[in-house]
mmCIF file of C-alpha atoms in Angstrom:
data_model
loop_
_atom_site.group_PDB
_atom_site.id
_atom_site.type_symbol
_atom_site.label_atom_id
_atom_site.label_comp_id
_atom_site.label_asym_id
_atom_site.label_seq_id
_atom_site.Cartn_x
_atom_site.Cartn_y
_atom_site.Cartn_z
ATOM 1 C CA MET A 1 -28.092 -12.496 6.563
ATOM 2 C CA LEU A 2 -26.168 -10.513 9.151
ATOM 3 C CA SER A 3 -27.924 -9.771 12.428
ATOM 4 C CA GLY A 4 -27.922 -6.240 13.825
ATOM 5 C CA ASP A 5 -25.210 -7.198 16.323
ATOM 6 C CA GLN A 6 -23.037 -8.757 13.588
ATOM 7 C CA PHE A 7 -23.503 -5.694 11.382
ATOM 8 C CA ILE A 8 -22.378 -3.350 14.163
ATOM 9 C CA ARG A 9 -19.434 -5.542 15.205
ATOM 10 C CA GLN A 10 -18.105 -5.936 11.686
ATOM 11 C CA SER A 11 -18.672 -2.270 10.854
ATOM 12 C CA PHE A 12 -16.767 -1.113 13.951
ATOM 13 C CA ASN A 13 -13.900 -3.566 13.445
ATOM 14 C CA ASN A 14 -13.490 -2.864 9.747
ATOM 15 C CA GLY A 15 -14.057 0.879 10.087
ATOM 16 C CA LEU A 16 -11.491 1.434 12.814
ATOM 17 C CA PHE A 17 -8.973 -0.847 11.083
ATOM 18 C CA TYR A 18 -9.274 0.400 7.511
ATOM 19 C CA LEU A 19 -9.677 4.095 8.286
ATOM 20 C CA ARG A 20 -6.408 3.939 10.209
ATOM 21 C CA ASN A 21 -4.950 2.126 7.194
ATOM 22 C CA ILE A 22 -5.966 4.954 4.878
ATOM 23 C CA ARG A 23 -4.664 7.529 7.356
ATOM 24 C CA ASP A 24 -1.300 5.796 7.606
ATOM 25 C CA TYR A 25 -1.064 5.279 3.839
ATOM 26 C CA CYS A 26 -1.752 8.993 3.349
ATOM 27 C CA VAL A 27 1.049 9.810 5.787
ATOM 28 C CA ASN A 28 3.381 7.614 3.723
ATOM 29 C CA ILE A 29 2.327 9.429 0.539
ATOM 30 C CA GLN A 30 2.794 12.796 2.229
ATOM 31 C CA LEU A 31 6.311 11.922 3.392
ATOM 32 C CA SER A 32 7.443 10.299 0.144
ATOM 33 C CA PHE A 33 7.546 13.504 -1.925
ATOM 34 C CA TYR A 34 9.912 16.418 -2.147
ATOM 35 C CA GLU A 35 8.727 19.491 -0.279
ATOM 36 C CA ASN A 36 7.913 21.264 -3.539
ATOM 37 C CA ASN A 37 5.362 18.621 -4.602
ATOM 38 C CA GLU A 38 2.469 20.030 -2.625
ATOM 39 C CA PHE A 39 -0.245 19.021 -5.090
ATOM 40 C CA TYR A 40 -0.227 15.382 -3.953
ATOM 41 C CA SER A 41 1.140 15.771 -0.442
ATOM 42 C CA ASP A 42 -1.564 18.315 0.467
ATOM 43 C CA ARG A 43 -4.300 16.061 -0.935
ATOM 44 C CA ALA A 44 -2.943 13.156 1.102
ATOM 45 C CA LYS A 45 -2.728 15.309 4.229
ATOM 46 C CA ALA A 46 -6.331 16.507 3.840
ATOM 47 C CA LEU A 47 -7.607 12.963 3.270
ATOM 48 C CA SER A 48 -5.654 11.768 6.301
ATOM 49 C CA LYS A 49 -7.389 14.395 8.450
ATOM 50 C CA ARG A 50 -10.829 13.330 7.208
ATOM 51 C CA CYS A 51 -10.050 9.702 8.087
ATOM 52 C CA GLU A 52 -9.087 10.791 11.592
ATOM 53 C CA ASP A 53 -12.320 12.776 11.886
ATOM 54 C CA LEU A 54 -14.414 9.778 10.824
ATOM 55 C CA GLY A 55 -12.416 7.617 13.229
ATOM 56 C CA ARG A 56 -13.474 9.970 16.028
ATOM 57 C CA LYS A 57 -17.071 9.628 14.869
ATOM 58 C CA ILE A 58 -16.809 5.842 15.161
ATOM 59 C CA VAL A 59 -15.284 6.119 18.638
ATOM 60 C CA ASP A 60 -18.188 8.342 19.679
ATOM 61 C CA ALA A 61 -20.677 5.851 18.215
ATOM 62 C CA THR A 62 -19.134 2.965 20.177
ATOM 63 C CA GLU A 63 -19.818 4.773 23.481
ATOM 64 C CA GLY A 64 -16.543 3.309 24.719
ATOM 65 C CA ARG A 65 -17.301 -0.304 23.748
ATOM 66 C CA VAL A 66 -15.909 -2.277 20.818
ATOM 67 C CA PRO A 67 -15.976 -5.989 19.962
ATOM 68 C CA LEU A 68 -13.745 -7.965 22.314
ATOM 69 C CA GLU A 69 -11.710 -9.435 19.456
ATOM 70 C CA ALA A 70 -10.670 -5.924 18.383
ATOM 71 C CA ILE A 71 -8.822 -5.547 21.694
ATOM 72 C CA GLU A 72 -7.545 -9.112 21.976
ATOM 73 C CA TYR A 73 -6.073 -9.143 18.455
ATOM 74 C CA GLU A 74 -4.967 -5.468 18.411
ATOM 75 C CA LEU A 75 -6.942 -4.817 15.228
ATOM 76 C CA PHE A 76 -6.585 -1.039 15.033
ATOM 77 C CA VAL A 77 -4.118 0.030 17.722
ATOM 78 C CA THR A 78 -1.219 -2.060 18.967
ATOM 79 C CA GLN A 79 1.193 -1.806 21.848
ATOM 80 C CA PHE A 80 3.550 -0.091 19.375
ATOM 81 C CA THR A 81 1.163 2.358 17.680
ATOM 82 C CA LEU A 82 1.484 5.348 19.995
ATOM 83 C CA PRO A 83 5.296 5.243 20.338
ATOM 84 C CA CYS A 84 5.591 4.748 16.555
ATOM 85 C CA GLU A 85 3.380 7.773 15.984
ATOM 86 C CA GLU A 86 5.439 9.847 18.400
ATOM 87 C CA LEU A 87 8.713 8.735 16.786
ATOM 88 C CA THR A 88 7.331 9.507 13.320
ATOM 89 C CA GLU A 89 6.334 12.994 14.523
ATOM 90 C CA LYS A 90 9.829 13.514 15.913
ATOM 91 C CA LEU A 91 11.683 12.277 12.825
ATOM 92 C CA PHE A 92 9.568 14.005 10.176
ATOM 93 C CA GLY A 93 8.247 17.100 11.941
ATOM 94 C CA ILE A 94 4.584 16.305 11.371
ATOM 95 C CA THR A 95 1.588 16.204 13.719
ATOM 96 C CA LEU A 96 -0.526 13.060 14.055
ATOM 97 C CA ALA A 97 -3.754 12.540 15.984
ATOM 98 C CA THR A 98 -2.131 10.818 18.942
ATOM 99 C CA ASP A 99 -5.085 11.892 21.081
ATOM 100 C CA LEU A 100 -7.334 9.687 18.926
ATOM 101 C CA THR A 101 -4.937 6.779 19.401
ATOM 102 C CA LYS A 102 -5.089 7.261 23.170
ATOM 103 C CA GLU A 103 -8.895 7.283 23.026
ATOM 104 C CA GLN A 104 -8.894 4.049 21.031
ATOM 105 C CA MET A 105 -6.462 2.455 23.465
ATOM 106 C CA ASN A 106 -8.979 3.084 26.254
ATOM 107 C CA LEU A 107 -11.933 1.430 24.503
ATOM 108 C CA GLU A 108 -13.461 -1.543 26.325
ATOM 109 C CA GLY A 109 -13.860 -4.891 24.589
ATOM 110 C CA VAL A 110 -17.278 -6.555 24.970
ATOM 111 C CA SER A 111 -18.471 -9.970 23.807
ATOM 112 C CA ASP A 112 -21.863 -8.642 22.672
ATOM 113 C CA PHE A 113 -23.634 -5.316 22.463
ATOM 114 C CA GLY A 114 -26.864 -6.489 24.087
ATOM 115 C CA ASN A 115 -29.808 -4.190 23.517
ATOM 116 C CA PHE A 116 -28.686 -1.264 21.418
ATOM 117 C CA PRO A 117 -30.852 1.638 20.228
ATOM 118 C CA SER A 118 -32.191 1.378 16.688
ATOM 119 C CA THR A 119 -30.603 4.746 15.977
ATOM 120 C CA LEU A 120 -27.190 3.101 16.273
ATOM 121 C CA LEU A 121 -27.869 1.067 13.124
ATOM 122 C CA ASP A 122 -28.647 4.265 11.242
ATOM 123 C CA THR A 123 -25.518 5.960 12.594
ATOM 124 C CA VAL A 124 -23.289 3.036 11.607
ATOM 125 C CA GLN A 125 -24.882 2.941 8.162
ATOM 126 C CA GLU A 126 -24.057 6.621 7.675
ATOM 127 C CA ILE A 127 -20.481 6.029 8.858
ATOM 128 C CA ASN A 128 -20.084 3.166 6.384
ATOM 129 C CA GLN A 129 -21.314 5.345 3.534
ATOM 130 C CA GLU A 130 -18.872 8.096 4.430
ATOM 131 C CA ALA A 131 -16.070 5.528 4.765
ATOM 132 C CA TYR A 132 -16.882 4.186 1.294
ATOM 133 C CA SER A 133 -16.517 7.686 -0.109
ATOM 134 C CA LEU A 134 -13.129 8.136 1.600
ATOM 135 C CA ALA A 135 -11.945 4.739 0.326
ATOM 136 C CA THR A 136 -12.980 5.670 -3.220
ATOM 137 C CA GLU A 137 -11.137 8.974 -2.984
ATOM 138 C CA PHE A 138 -7.996 7.303 -1.647
ATOM 139 C CA ILE A 139 -7.970 4.691 -4.418
ATOM 140 C CA ALA A 140 -8.302 7.443 -7.028
ATOM 141 C CA LEU A 141 -5.422 9.413 -5.466
ATOM 142 C CA ALA A 142 -3.113 6.422 -5.087
ATOM 143 C CA SER A 143 -3.927 5.141 -8.592
ATOM 144 C CA GLU A 144 -3.168 8.538 -10.111
ATOM 145 C CA ILE A 145 0.207 8.722 -8.340
ATOM 146 C CA ARG A 146 1.088 5.133 -9.249
ATOM 147 C CA GLU A 147 0.338 5.724 -12.923
ATOM 148 C CA LYS A 148 2.612 8.761 -13.012
ATOM 149 C CA LEU A 149 5.382 6.888 -11.202
ATOM 150 C CA VAL A 150 5.517 4.037 -13.714
ATOM 151 C CA LYS A 151 5.473 6.557 -16.593
ATOM 152 C CA ASN A 152 8.415 8.482 -15.086
ATOM 153 C CA GLU A 153 6.223 11.573 -14.793
ATOM 154 C CA LEU A 154 6.594 11.842 -11.022
ATOM 155 C CA PHE A 155 9.285 11.107 -8.434
ATOM 156 C CA SER A 156 8.542 9.571 -5.061
ATOM 157 C CA TYR A 157 10.614 7.829 -2.432
ATOM 158 C CA SER A 158 7.964 5.101 -2.446
ATOM 159 C CA TYR A 159 7.490 2.093 -4.765
ATOM 160 C CA PRO A 160 4.729 1.412 -7.308
ATOM 161 C CA SER A 161 4.420 -2.019 -5.661
ATOM 162 C CA LEU A 162 3.632 -0.343 -2.325
ATOM 163 C CA TYR A 163 0.880 1.611 -4.058
ATOM 164 C CA ASP A 164 -0.443 -1.684 -5.455
ATOM 165 C CA TYR A 165 -0.499 -3.039 -1.915
ATOM 166 C CA MET A 166 -2.310 0.006 -0.515
ATOM 167 C CA ILE A 167 -4.852 0.134 -3.327
ATOM 168 C CA GLY A 168 -5.576 -3.599 -3.035
ATOM 169 C CA ASN A 169 -6.185 -3.353 0.713
ATOM 170 C CA ILE A 170 -8.590 -0.441 0.394
ATOM 171 C CA GLU A 171 -10.419 -2.129 -2.480
ATOM 172 C CA THR A 172 -10.960 -4.994 -0.043
ATOM 173 C CA TYR A 173 -12.498 -2.485 2.362
ATOM 174 C CA GLN A 174 -14.829 -1.275 -0.365
ATOM 175 C CA ASN A 175 -15.904 -4.862 -1.052
ATOM 176 C CA THR A 176 -16.454 -5.397 2.671
ATOM 177 C CA LEU A 177 -18.592 -2.275 2.919
ATOM 178 C CA GLU A 178 -20.675 -3.433 -0.042
ATOM 179 C CA ARG A 179 -21.216 -6.794 1.661
ATOM 180 C CA LEU A 180 -22.183 -5.043 4.908
ATOM 181 C CA GLN A 181 -24.643 -2.885 2.991
ATOM 182 C CA GLU A 182 -26.331 -6.068 1.743
ATOM 183 C CA LYS A 183 -26.077 -7.741 5.200
ATOM 184 C CA ASP A 184 -24.310 -10.595 3.406
ATOM 185 C CA LEU A 185 -22.689 -13.318 5.550
ATOM 186 C CA GLY A 186 -20.538 -14.579 2.690
ATOM 187 C CA ASP A 187 -20.175 -18.074 1.239
ATOM 188 C CA PRO A 188 -17.339 -20.692 1.161
ATOM 189 C CA ILE A 189 -15.853 -19.142 -1.997
ATOM 190 C CA TYR A 190 -15.812 -15.732 -0.327
ATOM 191 C CA VAL A 191 -14.064 -17.199 2.729
ATOM 192 C CA THR A 192 -11.450 -18.973 0.584
ATOM 193 C CA ASN A 193 -10.769 -15.807 -1.414
ATOM 194 C CA ARG A 194 -10.441 -13.811 1.810
ATOM 195 C CA GLU A 195 -7.911 -16.314 3.145
ATOM 196 C CA PHE A 196 -5.932 -16.270 -0.116
ATOM 197 C CA ASN A 197 -5.894 -12.464 -0.254
ATOM 198 C CA GLY A 198 -4.831 -12.294 3.392
ATOM 199 C CA ASN A 199 -1.853 -14.545 2.713
ATOM 200 C CA ARG A 200 -0.997 -12.555 -0.393
ATOM 201 C CA MET A 201 -0.924 -9.432 1.790
ATOM 202 C CA LEU A 202 1.408 -11.158 4.278
ATOM 203 C CA TYR A 203 3.679 -12.252 1.437
ATOM 204 C CA ALA A 204 3.910 -8.630 0.297
ATOM 205 C CA ILE A 205 4.696 -7.496 3.843
ATOM 206 C CA THR A 206 7.669 -9.869 4.064
ATOM 207 C CA LEU A 207 9.000 -8.405 0.813
ATOM 208 C CA PHE A 208 8.493 -4.806 1.919
ATOM 209 C CA LEU A 209 10.142 -5.383 5.285
ATOM 210 C CA ARG A 210 13.083 -7.001 3.533
ATOM 211 C CA GLY A 211 13.390 -4.043 1.170
ATOM 212 C CA PHE A 212 13.006 -1.338 3.828
ATOM 213 C CA LEU A 213 15.367 -2.900 6.383
ATOM 214 C CA ASN A 214 18.998 -1.913 6.891
ATOM 215 C CA THR A 215 21.000 -4.282 4.667
ATOM 216 C CA SER A 216 23.423 -5.075 7.495
ATOM 217 C CA GLU A 217 20.687 -6.926 9.406
ATOM 218 C CA THR A 218 21.499 -10.296 7.843
ATOM 219 C CA HIS A 219 19.684 -12.344 10.502
ATOM 220 C CA TYR A 220 16.348 -10.629 9.909
ATOM 221 C CA LEU A 221 16.867 -10.549 6.165
ATOM 222 C CA GLN A 222 17.365 -14.319 6.116
ATOM 223 C CA GLU A 223 14.253 -14.913 8.212
ATOM 224 C CA LEU A 224 12.225 -12.687 5.897
ATOM 225 C CA ASN A 225 13.656 -14.485 2.856
ATOM 226 C CA ASN A 226 12.584 -17.826 4.307
ATOM 227 C CA LEU A 227 9.084 -16.554 5.115
ATOM 228 C CA SER A 228 8.589 -14.973 1.697
ATOM 229 C CA ALA A 229 9.588 -18.247 0.015
ATOM 230 C CA SER A 230 7.137 -20.180 2.198
ATOM 231 C CA TYR A 231 4.358 -17.726 1.406
ATOM 232 C CA ALA A 232 5.066 -17.998 -2.322
ATOM 233 C CA THR A 233 4.669 -21.785 -2.089
ATOM 234 C CA LEU A 234 1.487 -21.481 -0.039
ATOM 235 C CA LEU A 235 -0.079 -19.050 -2.515
ATOM 236 C CA GLN A 236 0.753 -21.412 -5.366
ATOM 237 C CA ASP A 237 -0.976 -24.251 -3.539
ATOM 238 C CA PHE A 238 -4.063 -22.091 -2.969
ATOM 239 C CA GLN A 239 -4.311 -21.717 -6.735
ATOM 240 C CA THR A 240 -3.565 -25.306 -7.754
ATOM 241 C CA LEU A 241 -4.985 -27.636 -5.088
ATOM 242 C CA PRO A 242 -8.575 -28.852 -5.615
ATOM 243 C CA LEU A 243 -11.094 -26.855 -3.584
ATOM 244 C CA ASN A 244 -12.449 -29.328 -1.024
ATOM 245 C CA PRO A 245 -12.910 -29.296 2.777
ATOM 246 C CA ASP A 246 -9.759 -31.326 3.504
ATOM 247 C CA ASN A 247 -7.528 -29.035 1.462
ATOM 248 C CA GLN A 248 -9.156 -25.948 2.954
ATOM 249 C CA VAL A 249 -8.361 -27.173 6.474
ATOM 250 C CA LEU A 250 -4.788 -28.008 5.454
ATOM 251 C CA LEU A 251 -4.244 -24.584 3.861
ATOM 252 C CA THR A 252 -5.640 -22.801 6.912
ATOM 253 C CA ARG A 253 -3.303 -24.732 9.202
ATOM 254 C CA ARG A 254 -0.321 -23.857 7.026
ATOM 255 C CA SER A 255 -1.443 -20.226 6.955
ATOM 256 C CA LEU A 256 -1.609 -20.130 10.754
ATOM 257 C CA ALA A 257 1.788 -21.797 11.089
ATOM 258 C CA LEU A 258 3.380 -19.106 8.930
ATOM 259 C CA ILE A 259 1.661 -16.152 10.547
ATOM 260 C CA ASN A 260 2.682 -17.485 13.965
ATOM 261 C CA GLN A 261 6.267 -17.062 12.776
ATOM 262 C CA LEU A 262 5.708 -13.650 11.205
ATOM 263 C CA ARG A 263 3.862 -11.934 14.086
ATOM 264 C CA PRO A 264 6.563 -12.370 16.768
ATOM 265 C CA LEU A 265 9.249 -11.465 14.227
ATOM 266 C CA ILE A 266 7.607 -8.096 13.502
ATOM 267 C CA GLN A 267 7.003 -7.556 17.215
ATOM 268 C CA GLU A 268 10.709 -8.033 17.871
ATOM 269 C CA MET A 269 11.669 -5.748 14.996
ATOM 270 C CA LEU A 270 9.298 -3.011 16.168
ATOM 271 C CA GLN A 271 10.658 -3.131 19.686
ATOM 272 C CA ARG A 272 14.229 -2.912 18.411
ATOM 273 C CA LEU A 273 13.194 -0.026 16.158
ATOM 274 C CA LEU A 274 11.760 1.880 19.127
ATOM 275 C CA ASP A 275 14.890 1.072 21.139
ATOM 276 C CA ALA A 276 17.031 2.581 18.329
ATOM 277 C CA ARG A 277 18.639 -0.796 17.614
ATOM 278 C CA LEU A 278 17.104 -1.357 14.184
ATOM 279 C CA TYR A 279 16.747 0.957 11.189
ATOM 280 C CA PHE A 280 14.221 1.111 8.332
ATOM 281 C CA ILE A 281 14.222 3.587 5.435
ATOM 282 C CA VAL A 282 10.524 4.387 5.972
ATOM 283 C CA GLU A 283 8.601 6.056 8.776
ATOM 284 C CA PRO A 284 8.074 3.915 11.924
ATOM 285 C CA LEU A 285 4.317 4.342 11.529
ATOM 286 C CA LEU A 286 4.328 2.213 8.364
ATOM 287 C CA ILE A 287 6.031 -0.691 10.146
ATOM 288 C CA ASP A 288 3.377 -0.603 12.867
ATOM 289 C CA GLN A 289 0.737 -0.505 10.123
ATOM 290 C CA PHE A 290 2.194 -3.687 8.644
ATOM 291 C CA TYR A 291 1.947 -5.288 12.087
ATOM 292 C CA THR A 292 -1.701 -4.227 12.371
ATOM 293 C CA ASP A 293 -2.361 -5.744 8.941
ATOM 294 C CA VAL A 294 -0.808 -8.999 10.148
ATOM 295 C CA ASN A 295 -3.017 -8.945 13.257
ATOM 296 C CA PHE A 296 -6.129 -8.446 11.141
ATOM 297 C CA VAL A 297 -5.286 -11.439 8.944
ATOM 298 C CA PHE A 298 -4.491 -13.488 12.051
ATOM 299 C CA TYR A 299 -7.936 -12.690 13.453
ATOM 300 C CA GLN A 300 -9.574 -13.714 10.172
ATOM 301 C CA LEU A 301 -7.623 -16.993 10.075
ATOM 302 C CA MET A 302 -8.628 -17.821 13.636
ATOM 303 C CA GLU A 303 -12.262 -17.189 12.693
ATOM 304 C CA ILE A 304 -11.917 -19.466 9.682
ATOM 305 C CA GLU A 305 -10.314 -22.220 11.749
ATOM 306 C CA HIS A 306 -13.081 -21.950 14.339
ATOM 307 C CA ALA A 307 -15.721 -22.259 11.603
ATOM 308 C CA GLN A 308 -13.963 -25.302 10.154
ATOM 309 C CA GLU A 309 -13.856 -27.008 13.555
ATOM 310 C CA ASN A 310 -17.587 -26.426 14.004
ATOM 311 C CA PHE A 311 -18.587 -27.361 10.461
#
């Protein structure tokens, strides 16, 4: 069973990460429609604002302190987030809560929360419940749009596969919130599934980056091709190798080897994007969101490796 400290740490980390995910996904939805399709773009914009508001509530609840790993692994804001937000505002003429990003950048990482007031547990519980409601609403919105896209009843500059990716990630958040509600630590099967789903997310990211990138960038396209092929093989092995401690350790090591290639590649691409030396057909904010997703999986893999070493 989760301790009070573990409950708060995991709630803060997951809340700040996934609420920014939903916000950024809503921005993508908003920007992917023609101007005359206000029915969905306005719903996405309103949901984005509510995610920002709940993000502010979490920041207030932290009293300026978040788990140290959230800062070390850049779990909800990265070195690229603010400039990507500002560039997205400039390119698309929208307004984002950059003030919230600046607040989150100034949060202090702490190794433990020490003695915290009992009221904090109640506050975090309320935040989690509100977050669950927002996640449910986003999944309903994204699922409705996706269904219309595949039936040729709606046009968007986005892909049904990107909606699958977004929906799957936020369903993971729902599952996490349910586990937090039960104070559940998880079991080996849960950990293995989390690792598999994390790698599946990274595989999707390599495909999206390849599809969104300027086709003249042959060097990056080849690197992304190689990574996507390696991820496809790894995912196959997750499904076919016998589930035993030795194979779990081997798969984790392979997962870390791949993500240690992917992270610096996206860092380089983001920097070149901000320097106007690389072009994607989507908003810069989405590329930074992919990088944040990669960081979150990296953090989870490092936790898994640490647990294996101490087993």
